[in-house]
Amino acid sequence: ITRVNEGTLLLGKTAGGDAFAGRLIVGDGIGGPNADVVRLLASNVTNNSGGASNDHSATVTTSGLLDLNNFSTRFYHGSAYALILEIGDTGAGNVVTGTGTLTTTGSIGLTVVGTGAVGATISGNLYWGVTRNSGINDGAALNDLTISANITGPDFVSLIKYGSGRLLLTGTNTHYYTDVKSGTLAVSNN
């Protein structure tokens, strides 16, 4: 596990290697919104060297910001969440890609800490290579998770929304279809 509890961690790497081992945890929930930052200095900070069973997932806590800094990378977990965001009383986990693209090979989850008054965000570009489940729990925020990122993927890729929370999609999305199993899905631009 690589954990950033304070300040900014800059991630760069040489070709073929991983910039971190195992899971990446951004933030400790202390210090306010975006107080703990992971910023990429290169694309592909993970290389999937361990195959589908390897865990290169990311958790972004209520004080965390994952900034791809216009680079592209992938987070994955063979059988669980590739990306987990937390929402809390005064802050939420946020992901910003800029012109880069975040690829998730594994589901996206959202957990509530405290009341969950502040919703999490993913902005920029998001690529789903396979069908994605999103487990969005319900906090006090109107939108528990807002994905303003443009969601792309192959024609067969779908979004399956689980959890009692509200997911807002505002990007230009080209994924195949969306299936709402529970909770609320709001769309303002598709």
C-alpha positions as semicolon CSV with decimal commas, in nm:
position;residue;x (nm);y (nm);z (nm)
1;I;0,000;0,000;0,000
2;T;0,117;0,349;-0,086
3;R;-0,054;0,612;0,132
4;V;-0,039;0,990;0,109
5;N;-0,145;1,147;0,439
6;E;-0,013;1,498;0,389
7;G;0,113;1,714;0,105
8;T;0,170;1,612;-0,258
9;L;0,316;1,292;-0,401
10;L;0,445;1,323;-0,758
11;L;0,429;0,992;-0,950
12;G;0,659;0,931;-1,245
13;K;0,817;0,609;-1,368
14;T;1,034;0,446;-1,628
15;A;0,877;0,239;-1,905
16;G;0,757;-0,104;-1,798
17;G;0,764;-0,046;-1,423
18;D;0,507;0,055;-1,165
19;A;0,524;0,388;-0,984
20;F;0,376;0,229;-0,671
21;A;0,313;-0,119;-0,537
22;G;-0,038;-0,245;-0,463
23;R;-0,311;-0,007;-0,357
24;L;-0,286;0,371;-0,362
25;I;-0,464;0,564;-0,085
26;V;-0,486;0,941;-0,131
27;G;-0,554;1,127;0,191
28;D;-0,629;1,062;0,554
29;G;-0,951;1,262;0,590
30;I;-0,772;1,542;0,779
31;G;-0,682;1,889;0,650
32;G;-0,985;1,974;0,439
33;P;-1,076;1,929;0,073
34;N;-0,788;1,843;-0,163
35;A;-0,530;1,873;0,117
36;D;-0,360;1,547;0,013
37;V;-0,265;1,518;-0,354
38;V;-0,126;1,255;-0,588
39;R;-0,016;1,414;-0,917
40;L;0,110;1,221;-1,218
41;L;0,430;1,320;-1,397
42;A;0,397;1,046;-1,662
43;S;0,138;0,826;-1,824
44;N;0,079;0,462;-1,731
45;V;0,197;0,465;-1,370
46;T;0,075;0,104;-1,349
47;N;0,153;-0,159;-1,608
48;N;-0,075;-0,450;-1,502
49;S;0,228;-0,668;-1,445
50;G;0,034;-0,905;-1,223
51;G;-0,260;-0,967;-1,454
52;A;-0,625;-0,960;-1,355
53;S;-0,561;-1,076;-0,998
54;N;-0,318;-0,794;-0,923
55;D;-0,440;-0,495;-0,719
56;H;-0,345;-0,151;-0,843
57;S;-0,658;0,018;-0,714
58;A;-0,697;0,369;-0,575
59;T;-0,894;0,508;-0,283
60;V;-0,938;0,885;-0,268
61;T;-1,051;0,994;0,079
62;T;-1,242;1,305;0,186
63;S;-0,916;1,507;0,191
64;G;-0,777;1,358;-0,131
65;L;-0,724;1,472;-0,488
66;L;-0,600;1,241;-0,762
67;D;-0,466;1,468;-1,038
68;L;-0,368;1,294;-1,362
69;N;-0,212;1,625;-1,473
70;N;-0,305;1,565;-1,842
71;F;-0,151;1,215;-1,840
72;S;-0,335;0,885;-1,881
73;T;-0,327;0,583;-1,653
74;R;-0,526;0,283;-1,538
75;F;-0,635;0,157;-1,199
76;Y;-0,752;-0,200;-1,170
77;H;-0,851;-0,478;-0,940
78;G;-0,933;-0,824;-1,066
79;S;-1,234;-0,885;-0,844
80;A;-1,324;-0,564;-0,661
81;Y;-1,329;-0,185;-0,689
82;A;-1,058;-0,025;-0,902
83;L;-1,148;0,320;-0,772
84;I;-1,314;0,413;-0,442
85;L;-1,409;0,769;-0,357
86;E;-1,517;0,889;-0,012
87;I;-1,762;1,166;0,068
88;G;-1,771;1,336;0,407
89;D;-1,897;1,628;0,612
90;T;-1,654;1,891;0,477
91;G;-1,477;1,728;0,181
92;A;-1,486;1,453;-0,077
93;G;-1,249;1,253;-0,290
94;N;-1,194;1,410;-0,630
95;V;-1,033;1,292;-0,954
96;V;-0,918;1,534;-1,225
97;T;-0,770;1,405;-1,551
98;G;-0,730;1,724;-1,755
99;T;-0,672;1,611;-2,114
100;G;-0,553;1,270;-1,993
101;T;-0,774;0,962;-1,952
102;L;-0,841;0,746;-1,649
103;T;-0,912;0,383;-1,736
104;T;-1,072;0,165;-1,471
105;T;-1,059;-0,211;-1,498
106;G;-1,280;-0,289;-1,203
107;S;-1,579;-0,117;-1,050
108;I;-1,611;0,235;-0,909
109;G;-1,736;0,269;-0,552
110;L;-1,840;0,553;-0,328
111;T;-1,844;0,533;0,052
112;V;-1,992;0,776;0,303
113;V;-1,793;0,907;0,601
114;G;-2,005;1,101;0,852
115;T;-2,304;1,263;0,681
116;G;-2,158;1,269;0,331
117;A;-2,263;1,632;0,287
118;V;-2,005;1,700;0,012
119;G;-2,027;1,501;-0,311
120;A;-1,729;1,350;-0,496
121;T;-1,631;1,434;-0,855
122;I;-1,455;1,278;-1,152
123;S;-1,372;1,526;-1,429
124;G;-1,191;1,503;-1,761
125;N;-1,195;1,170;-1,947
126;L;-1,294;0,824;-1,824
127;Y;-1,254;0,504;-2,030
128;W;-1,431;0,178;-1,948
129;G;-1,295;-0,120;-2,139
130;V;-1,548;-0,359;-1,985
131;T;-1,889;-0,322;-1,819
132;R;-1,854;-0,117;-1,499
133;N;-2,055;-0,156;-1,184
134;S;-2,077;0,154;-0,972
135;G;-2,173;0,114;-0,608
136;I;-2,282;0,462;-0,500
137;N;-2,385;0,491;-0,136
138;D;-2,620;0,766;-0,020
139;G;-2,494;1,064;0,178
140;A;-2,651;1,402;0,251
141;A;-2,514;1,561;-0,070
142;L;-2,768;1,612;-0,349
143;N;-2,532;1,437;-0,591
144;D;-2,319;1,181;-0,412
145;L;-2,098;1,141;-0,719
146;T;-2,083;1,373;-1,019
147;I;-1,901;1,239;-1,323
148;S;-1,847;1,533;-1,557
149;A;-1,579;1,332;-1,734
150;N;-1,657;1,218;-2,087
151;I;-1,716;0,842;-2,059
152;T;-1,601;0,634;-2,354
153;G;-1,555;0,265;-2,423
154;P;-1,628;-0,010;-2,675
155;D;-1,982;-0,058;-2,810
156;F;-2,057;-0,343;-2,569
157;V;-1,965;-0,153;-2,251
158;S;-2,236;-0,055;-2,005
159;L;-2,270;0,120;-1,670
160;I;-2,463;-0,070;-1,405
161;K;-2,553;0,156;-1,112
162;Y;-2,600;0,004;-0,767
163;G;-2,640;0,163;-0,425
164;S;-2,895;0,403;-0,282
165;G;-2,696;0,717;-0,371
166;R;-2,741;0,961;-0,656
167;L;-2,502;0,954;-0,955
168;L;-2,501;1,257;-1,185
169;L;-2,354;1,225;-1,536
170;T;-2,284;1,557;-1,710
171;G;-2,022;1,467;-1,972
172;T;-2,053;1,367;-2,335
173;N;-2,080;0,992;-2,295
174;T;-2,053;0,723;-2,560
175;H;-2,076;0,405;-2,353
176;Y;-2,332;0,153;-2,481
177;Y;-2,607;0,161;-2,218
178;T;-2,684;0,230;-1,855
179;D;-2,880;0,005;-1,619
180;V;-3,000;0,144;-1,285
181;K;-3,045;-0,137;-1,031
182;S;-3,096;0,094;-0,730
183;G;-3,069;0,456;-0,626
184;T;-3,091;0,750;-0,866
185;L;-2,916;0,830;-1,192
186;A;-2,941;1,188;-1,320
187;V;-2,819;1,289;-1,664
188;S;-2,780;1,649;-1,778
189;N;-2,579;1,602;-2,101
190;N;-2,547;1,287;-2,309
